[in-house]
CSV table of C-alpha atoms in Angstrom, one decimal:
chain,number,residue,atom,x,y,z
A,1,UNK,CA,167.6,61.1,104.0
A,2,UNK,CA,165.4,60.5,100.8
A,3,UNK,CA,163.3,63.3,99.5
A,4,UNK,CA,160.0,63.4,101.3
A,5,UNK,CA,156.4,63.0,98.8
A,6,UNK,CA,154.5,66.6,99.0
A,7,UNK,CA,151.2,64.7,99.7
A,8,UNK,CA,149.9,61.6,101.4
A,9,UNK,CA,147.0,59.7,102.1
A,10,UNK,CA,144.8,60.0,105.0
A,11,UNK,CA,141.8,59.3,106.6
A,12,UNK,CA,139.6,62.1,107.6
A,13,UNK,CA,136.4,62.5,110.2
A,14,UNK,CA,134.2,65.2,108.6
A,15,UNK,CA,131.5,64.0,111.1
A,16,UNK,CA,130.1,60.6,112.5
A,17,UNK,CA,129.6,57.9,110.0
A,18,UNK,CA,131.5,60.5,107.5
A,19,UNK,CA,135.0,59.2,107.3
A,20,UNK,CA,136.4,60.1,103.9
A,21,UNK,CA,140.5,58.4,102.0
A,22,UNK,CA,142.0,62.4,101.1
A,23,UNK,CA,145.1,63.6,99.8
A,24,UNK,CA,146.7,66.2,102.2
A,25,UNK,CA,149.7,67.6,102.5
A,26,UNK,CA,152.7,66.1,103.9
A,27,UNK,CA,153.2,67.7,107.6
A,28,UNK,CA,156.3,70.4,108.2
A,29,UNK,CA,157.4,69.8,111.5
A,30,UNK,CA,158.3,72.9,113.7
A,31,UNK,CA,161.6,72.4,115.6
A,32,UNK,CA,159.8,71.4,118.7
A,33,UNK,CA,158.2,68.8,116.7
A,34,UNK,CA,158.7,64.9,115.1
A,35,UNK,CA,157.3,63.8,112.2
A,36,UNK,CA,157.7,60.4,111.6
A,37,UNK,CA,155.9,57.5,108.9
A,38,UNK,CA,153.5,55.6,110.4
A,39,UNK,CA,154.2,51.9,109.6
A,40,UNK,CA,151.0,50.7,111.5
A,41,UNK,CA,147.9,52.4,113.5
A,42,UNK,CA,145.6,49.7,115.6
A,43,UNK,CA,141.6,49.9,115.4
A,44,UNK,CA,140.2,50.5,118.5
A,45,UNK,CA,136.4,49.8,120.1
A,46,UNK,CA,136.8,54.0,120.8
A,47,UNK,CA,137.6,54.6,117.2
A,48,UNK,CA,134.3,52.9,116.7
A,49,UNK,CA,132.4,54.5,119.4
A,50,UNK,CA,133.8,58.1,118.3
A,51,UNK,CA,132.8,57.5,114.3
A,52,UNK,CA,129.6,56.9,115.6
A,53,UNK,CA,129.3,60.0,117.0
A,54,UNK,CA,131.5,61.5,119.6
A,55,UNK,CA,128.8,62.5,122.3
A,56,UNK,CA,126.8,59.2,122.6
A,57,UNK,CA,130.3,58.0,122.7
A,58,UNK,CA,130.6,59.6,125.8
A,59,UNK,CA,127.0,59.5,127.0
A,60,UNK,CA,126.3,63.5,127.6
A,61,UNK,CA,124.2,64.9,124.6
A,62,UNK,CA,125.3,68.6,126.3
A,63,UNK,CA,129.3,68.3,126.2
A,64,UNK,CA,131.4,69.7,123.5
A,65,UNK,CA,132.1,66.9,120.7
A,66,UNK,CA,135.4,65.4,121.6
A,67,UNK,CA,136.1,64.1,117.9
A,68,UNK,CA,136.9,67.3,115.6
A,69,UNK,CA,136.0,67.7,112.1
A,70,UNK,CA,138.7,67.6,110.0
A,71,UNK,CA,140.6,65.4,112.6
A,72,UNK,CA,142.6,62.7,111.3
A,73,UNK,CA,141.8,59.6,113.5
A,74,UNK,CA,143.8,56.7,115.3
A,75,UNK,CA,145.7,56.5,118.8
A,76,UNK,CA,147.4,53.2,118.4
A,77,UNK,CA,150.3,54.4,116.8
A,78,UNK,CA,153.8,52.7,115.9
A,79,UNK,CA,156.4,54.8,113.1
A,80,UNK,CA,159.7,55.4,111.5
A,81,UNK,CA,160.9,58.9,112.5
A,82,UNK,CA,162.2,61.0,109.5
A,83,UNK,CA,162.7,64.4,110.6
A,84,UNK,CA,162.9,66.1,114.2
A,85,UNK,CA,165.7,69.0,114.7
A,86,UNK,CA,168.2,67.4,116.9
A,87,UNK,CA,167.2,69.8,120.3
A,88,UNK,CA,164.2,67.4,120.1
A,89,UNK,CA,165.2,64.0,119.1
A,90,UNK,CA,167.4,64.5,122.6
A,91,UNK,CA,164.1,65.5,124.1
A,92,UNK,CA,162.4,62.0,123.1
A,93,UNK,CA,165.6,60.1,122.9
A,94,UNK,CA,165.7,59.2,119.8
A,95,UNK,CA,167.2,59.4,116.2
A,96,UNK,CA,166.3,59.5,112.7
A,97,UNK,CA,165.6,56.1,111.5
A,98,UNK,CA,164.4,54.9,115.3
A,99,UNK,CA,161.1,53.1,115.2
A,100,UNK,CA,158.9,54.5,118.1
A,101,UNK,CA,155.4,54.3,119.4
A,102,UNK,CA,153.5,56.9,120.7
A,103,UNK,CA,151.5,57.1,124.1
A,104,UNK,CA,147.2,57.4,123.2
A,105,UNK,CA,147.4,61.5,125.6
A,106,UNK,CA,149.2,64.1,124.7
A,107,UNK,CA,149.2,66.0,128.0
A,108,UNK,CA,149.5,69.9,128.9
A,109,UNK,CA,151.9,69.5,131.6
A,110,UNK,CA,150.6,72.6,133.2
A,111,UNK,CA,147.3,71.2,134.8
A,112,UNK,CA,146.7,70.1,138.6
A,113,UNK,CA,146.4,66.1,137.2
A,114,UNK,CA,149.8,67.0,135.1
A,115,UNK,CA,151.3,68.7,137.8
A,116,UNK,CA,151.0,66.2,140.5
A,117,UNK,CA,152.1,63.9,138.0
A,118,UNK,CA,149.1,61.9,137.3
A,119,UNK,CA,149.5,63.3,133.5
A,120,UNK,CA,146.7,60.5,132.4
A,121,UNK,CA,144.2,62.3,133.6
A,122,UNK,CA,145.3,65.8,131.9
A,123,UNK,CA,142.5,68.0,132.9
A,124,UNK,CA,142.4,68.9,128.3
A,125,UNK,CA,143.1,65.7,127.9
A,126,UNK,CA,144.2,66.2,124.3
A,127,UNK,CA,144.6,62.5,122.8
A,128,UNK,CA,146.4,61.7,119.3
A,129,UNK,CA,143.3,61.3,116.7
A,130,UNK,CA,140.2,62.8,118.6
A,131,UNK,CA,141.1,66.8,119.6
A,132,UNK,CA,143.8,69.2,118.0
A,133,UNK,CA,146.5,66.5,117.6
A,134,UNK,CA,145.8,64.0,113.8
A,135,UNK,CA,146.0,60.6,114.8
A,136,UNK,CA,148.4,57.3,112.6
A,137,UNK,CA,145.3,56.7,110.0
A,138,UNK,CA,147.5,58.3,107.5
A,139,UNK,CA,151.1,58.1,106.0
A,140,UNK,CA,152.8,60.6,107.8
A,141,UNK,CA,152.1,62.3,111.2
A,142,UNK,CA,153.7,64.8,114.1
A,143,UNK,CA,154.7,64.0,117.2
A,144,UNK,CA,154.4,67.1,119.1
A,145,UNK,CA,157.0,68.1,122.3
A,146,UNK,CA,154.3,66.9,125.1
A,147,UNK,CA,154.2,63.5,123.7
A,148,UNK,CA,155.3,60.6,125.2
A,149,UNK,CA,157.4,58.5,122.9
A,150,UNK,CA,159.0,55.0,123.1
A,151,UNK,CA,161.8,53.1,121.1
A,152,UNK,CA,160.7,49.7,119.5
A,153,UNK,CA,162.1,46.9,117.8
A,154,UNK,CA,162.3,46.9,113.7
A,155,UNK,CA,162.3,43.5,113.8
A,156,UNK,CA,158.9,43.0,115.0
A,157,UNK,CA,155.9,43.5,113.1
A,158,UNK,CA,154.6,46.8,112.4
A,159,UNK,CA,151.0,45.5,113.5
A,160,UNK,CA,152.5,43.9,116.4
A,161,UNK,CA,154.4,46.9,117.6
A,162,UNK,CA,151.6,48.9,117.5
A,163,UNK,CA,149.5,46.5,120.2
A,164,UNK,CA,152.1,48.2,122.4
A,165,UNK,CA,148.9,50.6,123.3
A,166,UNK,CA,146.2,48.4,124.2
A,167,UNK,CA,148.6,46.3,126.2
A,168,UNK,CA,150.1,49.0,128.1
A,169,UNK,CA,145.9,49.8,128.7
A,170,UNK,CA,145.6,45.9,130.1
A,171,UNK,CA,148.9,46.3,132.1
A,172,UNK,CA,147.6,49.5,133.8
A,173,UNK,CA,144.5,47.7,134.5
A,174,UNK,CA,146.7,44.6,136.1
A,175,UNK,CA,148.4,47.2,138.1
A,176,UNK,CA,145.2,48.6,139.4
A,177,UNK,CA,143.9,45.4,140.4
A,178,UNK,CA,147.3,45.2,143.4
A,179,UNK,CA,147.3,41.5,142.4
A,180,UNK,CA,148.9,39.1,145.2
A,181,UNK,CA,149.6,35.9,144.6
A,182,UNK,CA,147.3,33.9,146.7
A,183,UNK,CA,144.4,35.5,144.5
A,184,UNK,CA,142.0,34.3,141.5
A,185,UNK,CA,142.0,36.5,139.2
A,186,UNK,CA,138.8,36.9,136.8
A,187,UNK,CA,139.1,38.1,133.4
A,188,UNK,CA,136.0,39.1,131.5
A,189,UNK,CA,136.7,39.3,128.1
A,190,UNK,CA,139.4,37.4,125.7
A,191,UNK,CA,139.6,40.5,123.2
A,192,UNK,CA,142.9,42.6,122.6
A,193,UNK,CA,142.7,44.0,126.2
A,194,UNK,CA,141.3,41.1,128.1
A,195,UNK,CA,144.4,39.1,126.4
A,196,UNK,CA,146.7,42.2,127.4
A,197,UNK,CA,145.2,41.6,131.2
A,198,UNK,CA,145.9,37.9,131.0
A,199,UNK,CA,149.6,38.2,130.3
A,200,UNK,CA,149.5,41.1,132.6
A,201,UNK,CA,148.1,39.0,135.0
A,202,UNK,CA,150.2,36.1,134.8
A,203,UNK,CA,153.2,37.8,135.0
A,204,UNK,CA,152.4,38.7,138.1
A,205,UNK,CA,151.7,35.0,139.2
A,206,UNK,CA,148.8,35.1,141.2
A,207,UNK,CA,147.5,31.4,142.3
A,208,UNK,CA,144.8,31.2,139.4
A,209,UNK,CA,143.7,33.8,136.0
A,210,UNK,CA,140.6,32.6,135.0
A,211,UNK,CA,139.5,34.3,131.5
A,212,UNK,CA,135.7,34.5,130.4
A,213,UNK,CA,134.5,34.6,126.9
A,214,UNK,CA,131.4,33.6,125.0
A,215,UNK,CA,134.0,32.3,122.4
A,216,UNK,CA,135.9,29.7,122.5
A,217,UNK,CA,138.6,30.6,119.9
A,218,UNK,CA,139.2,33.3,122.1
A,219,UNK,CA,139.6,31.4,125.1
A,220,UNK,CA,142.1,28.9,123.2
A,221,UNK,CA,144.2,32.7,122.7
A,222,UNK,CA,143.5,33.0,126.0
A,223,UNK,CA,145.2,29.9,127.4
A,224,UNK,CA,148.0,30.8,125.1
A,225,UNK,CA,148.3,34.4,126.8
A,226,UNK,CA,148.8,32.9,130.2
A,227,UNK,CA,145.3,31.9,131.4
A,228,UNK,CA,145.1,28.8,133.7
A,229,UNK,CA,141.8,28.4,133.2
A,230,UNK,CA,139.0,29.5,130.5
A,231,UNK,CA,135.3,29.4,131.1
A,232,UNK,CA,132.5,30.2,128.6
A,233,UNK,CA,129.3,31.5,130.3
A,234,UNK,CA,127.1,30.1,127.8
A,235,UNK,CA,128.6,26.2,128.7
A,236,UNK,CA,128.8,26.2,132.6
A,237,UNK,CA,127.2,28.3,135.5
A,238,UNK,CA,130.7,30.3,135.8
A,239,UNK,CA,129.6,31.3,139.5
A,240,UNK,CA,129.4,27.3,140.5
A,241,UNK,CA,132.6,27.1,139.1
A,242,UNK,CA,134.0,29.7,140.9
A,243,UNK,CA,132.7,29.2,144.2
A,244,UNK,CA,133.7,25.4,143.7
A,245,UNK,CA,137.6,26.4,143.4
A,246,UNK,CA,136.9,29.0,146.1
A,247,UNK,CA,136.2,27.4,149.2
A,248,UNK,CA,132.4,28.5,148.1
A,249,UNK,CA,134.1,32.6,148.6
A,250,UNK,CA,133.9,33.9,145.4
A,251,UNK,CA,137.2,35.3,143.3
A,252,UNK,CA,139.5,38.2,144.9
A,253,UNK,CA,140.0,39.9,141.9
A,254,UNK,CA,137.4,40.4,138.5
A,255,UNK,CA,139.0,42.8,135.7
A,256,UNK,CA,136.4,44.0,133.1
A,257,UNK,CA,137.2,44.3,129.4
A,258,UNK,CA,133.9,43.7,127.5
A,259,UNK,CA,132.5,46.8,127.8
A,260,UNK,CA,128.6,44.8,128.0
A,261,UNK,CA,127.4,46.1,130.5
A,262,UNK,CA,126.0,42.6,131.7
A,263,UNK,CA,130.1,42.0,132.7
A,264,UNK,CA,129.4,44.6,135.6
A,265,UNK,CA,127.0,42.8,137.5
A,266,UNK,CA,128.7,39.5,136.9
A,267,UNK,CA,131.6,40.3,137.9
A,268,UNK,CA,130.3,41.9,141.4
A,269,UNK,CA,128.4,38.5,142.2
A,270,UNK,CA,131.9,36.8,141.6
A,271,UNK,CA,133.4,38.5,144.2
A,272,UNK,CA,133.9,37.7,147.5
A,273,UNK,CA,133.3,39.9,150.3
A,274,UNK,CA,136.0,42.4,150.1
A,275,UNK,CA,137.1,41.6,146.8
A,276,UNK,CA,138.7,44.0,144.2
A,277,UNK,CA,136.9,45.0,141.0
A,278,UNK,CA,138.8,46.4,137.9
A,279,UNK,CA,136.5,48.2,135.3
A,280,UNK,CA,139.1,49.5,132.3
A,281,UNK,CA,135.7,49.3,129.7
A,282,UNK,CA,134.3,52.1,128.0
A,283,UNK,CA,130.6,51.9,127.7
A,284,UNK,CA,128.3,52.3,124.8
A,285,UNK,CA,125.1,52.8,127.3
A,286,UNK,CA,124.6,53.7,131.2
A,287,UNK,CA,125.1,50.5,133.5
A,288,UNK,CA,122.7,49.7,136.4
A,289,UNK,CA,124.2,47.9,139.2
A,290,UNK,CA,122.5,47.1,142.5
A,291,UNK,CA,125.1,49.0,144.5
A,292,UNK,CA,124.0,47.1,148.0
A,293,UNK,CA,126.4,44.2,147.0
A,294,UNK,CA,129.5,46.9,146.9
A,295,UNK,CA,128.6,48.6,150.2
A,296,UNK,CA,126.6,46.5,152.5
A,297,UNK,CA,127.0,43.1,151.2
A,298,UNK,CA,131.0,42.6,150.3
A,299,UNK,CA,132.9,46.0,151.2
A,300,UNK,CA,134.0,45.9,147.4
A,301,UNK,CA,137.1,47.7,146.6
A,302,UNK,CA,135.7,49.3,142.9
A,303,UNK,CA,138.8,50.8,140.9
A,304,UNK,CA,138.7,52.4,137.7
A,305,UNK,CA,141.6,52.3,134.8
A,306,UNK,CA,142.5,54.4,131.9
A,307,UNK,CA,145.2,54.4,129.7
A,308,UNK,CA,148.3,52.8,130.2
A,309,UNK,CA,150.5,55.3,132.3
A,310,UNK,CA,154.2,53.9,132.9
A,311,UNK,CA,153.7,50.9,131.7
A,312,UNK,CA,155.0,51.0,128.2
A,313,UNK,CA,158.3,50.2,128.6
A,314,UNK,CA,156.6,46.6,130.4
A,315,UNK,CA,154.6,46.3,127.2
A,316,UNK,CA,157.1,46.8,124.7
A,317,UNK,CA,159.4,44.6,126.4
A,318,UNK,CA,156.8,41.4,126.2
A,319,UNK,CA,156.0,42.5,122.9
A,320,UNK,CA,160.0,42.0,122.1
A,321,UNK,CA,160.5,39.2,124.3
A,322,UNK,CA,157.7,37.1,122.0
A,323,UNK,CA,156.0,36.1,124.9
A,324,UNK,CA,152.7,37.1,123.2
A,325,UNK,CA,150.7,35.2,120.7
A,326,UNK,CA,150.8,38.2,118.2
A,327,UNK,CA,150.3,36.8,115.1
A,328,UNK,CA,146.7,35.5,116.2
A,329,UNK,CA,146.7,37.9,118.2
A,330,UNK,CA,146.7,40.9,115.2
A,331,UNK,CA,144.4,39.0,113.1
A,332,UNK,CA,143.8,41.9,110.4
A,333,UNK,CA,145.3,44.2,108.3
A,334,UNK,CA,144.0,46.8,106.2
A,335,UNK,CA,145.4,49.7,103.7
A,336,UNK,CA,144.4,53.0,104.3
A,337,UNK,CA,142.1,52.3,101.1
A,338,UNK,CA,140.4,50.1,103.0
A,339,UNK,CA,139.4,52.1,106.1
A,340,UNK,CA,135.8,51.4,106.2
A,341,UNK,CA,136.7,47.2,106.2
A,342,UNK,CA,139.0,47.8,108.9
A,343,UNK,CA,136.0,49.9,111.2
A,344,UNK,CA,133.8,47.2,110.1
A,345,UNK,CA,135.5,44.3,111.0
A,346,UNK,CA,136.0,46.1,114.5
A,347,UNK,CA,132.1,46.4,114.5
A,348,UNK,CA,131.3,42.5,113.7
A,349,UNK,CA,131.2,40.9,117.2
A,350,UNK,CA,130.4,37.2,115.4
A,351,UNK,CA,133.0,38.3,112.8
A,352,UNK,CA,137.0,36.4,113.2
A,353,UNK,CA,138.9,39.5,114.0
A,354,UNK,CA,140.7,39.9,117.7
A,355,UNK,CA,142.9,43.1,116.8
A,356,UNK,CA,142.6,44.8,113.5
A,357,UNK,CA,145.4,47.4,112.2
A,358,UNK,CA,145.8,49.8,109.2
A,359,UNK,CA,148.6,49.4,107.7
A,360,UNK,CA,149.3,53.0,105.6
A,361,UNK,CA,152.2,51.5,103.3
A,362,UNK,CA,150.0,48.8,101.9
């Protein structure tokens, strides 16, 4: 193995809006512990949210601040690993020289949620880049014990095998949904987790995935991804359309992924009377919904998703397979010079990006 640098670049949050390229030291790992170098680290809406500031992030002015100062950032990880004593490359199952990625939570494994073995919803819920664990937005990083980590494909992109997260975020989302395959399926949303949802969804052949999208780029990526129809709601009255191919019912199953909070009560007047409704978005601001149609109006089953739990090795596999459309799919990459482009092209909804990625070796 080559002599490792003493330093490296990375990103670090100091506090919102106060992102700052340093030169830190290289990370020892402990013998319980990887360190691998990250070949790629995907941008995520959350990354955006938290640099904004972590509390409005998640809406309670009173809670702790769940992004740290002096936290390196990113959860979308995908790496070489170079060290790791071998009691723990056995524990991950891997070797030197493996290419991994790295599930978003790093969970306590003591906790009720851990436990019971929902470890998603690990009561710390201490996630790679946010709290006590540095994130991919540098060159090298640790992989603690209580992470979950997955063998990938060298020959794949680096920016490609690090979508691995957000599609195993829209897979978990498909799963929630308990598709069958007489039901339409409504997609809001033709970004990198609405596209993840498509392929999700039409893997699991249901009689129709219909994606939504204001753009229609997207929906073209969309059709690609497995969608057998695309609608754009600023074209057609989507609900005419979708009562039309419904018998006048309404769809069975609506998955959000916009995170606008105008996709909520959309997608619970596309429904029909006891329909299922997927929300996997994280919102900016509070949503107001009249909650009549859930309760005395349809019977709406209204599920919740977060994260991707056990679905990885389905993700990595399509990612593999090429059944994706990855290379418009990952539309930009960035050095780790070039943070603040990569956050910003996130942030430009008009803007051409669908998945931006740092890339730390550019």
């Amino acid at each position: 193995m080559s002599q490792l640098p003493a330093t490296m670049q990375a990103v670090v949050m100091h506090a919102p809006e106060d992102y700052r390229l340093e030169e830190r030291p290289v990370p020892t790992p402990a013998g319980d512990e990887l360190l691998i170098q990250v070949e790629a680290v995907g941008v995520c809406a959350s990354d955006l949210k938290a640099y904004a500031g972590a509390a409005k992030f998640w809406g309670d002015e009173n809670r702790d601040r769940w992004v740290e100062p002096g936290i390196i950032p990113g959860h979308e990880i995908t790496g070489t690993v170079v060290q790791g004593s071998d009691e723990i490359l056995a524990h991950h199952g891997v070797s030197v020289g493996d290419r991994i990625v790295v599930e978003q939570i790093v969970p306590c494994g003591e906790c009720m949620y851990c436990q019971r073995g929902w470890y998603w919803m690990c009561a710390p819920h201490d996630m790679f880049g946010f709290k006590h664990y540095h994130g991919g937005m540098a060159e090298y990083m640790i992989v603690p014990k209580l992470a979950r980590a997955h063998r990938i494909s060298k020959d794949i992109a680096p920016q490609h095998a690090a979508y691995a997260e957000p599609l195993s975020c829209s897979m978990h989302a498909v799963e929630r949904a308990e598709l069958e395959f007489d039901d339409v399926v409504v997609i809001a949303g033709a970004g990198p987790i609405g596209l993840g949802a498509i392929i999700g969804a039409a893997h699991k052949n249901p009689k129709l995935v219909i994606a939504l999208d204001f753009d229609d780029e997207k929906l073209e990526l969309a059709k690609k991804c497995g969608a057998d129809l695309t609608l754009n709601p600023s074209k057609v009255d989507i609900y005419e359309e979708i009562r039309g191919l419904t018998g006048g019912y309404g769809a069975d199953v609506y998955i959000e992924c916009t995170g606008h909070p105008s996709a909520v009560p959309q997608g619970l007047n596309l429904l029909r009377k006891l329909g299922r409704f997927v929300e996997y978005s994280v919102f900016k601001e509070n949503v107001s919904v009249d909650w009549s149609i859930i309760s005395d109006d349809k019977e709406l089953d209204v599920r919740g998703a977060h994260l991707g739990p056990h679905t990885w090795p389905a993700a990595i596999k399509i990612i593999e397979k090429g059944d994706l459309p990855l290379d418009e799919i990952c539309t930009h990459q960035f050095g780790l010079a070039d943070f603040q482009k990569a956050l910003d092209s996130v942030a430009d909804s008009a803007g051409a990006s669908v998945k931006v990625s740092i890339l730390p070796g550019r």
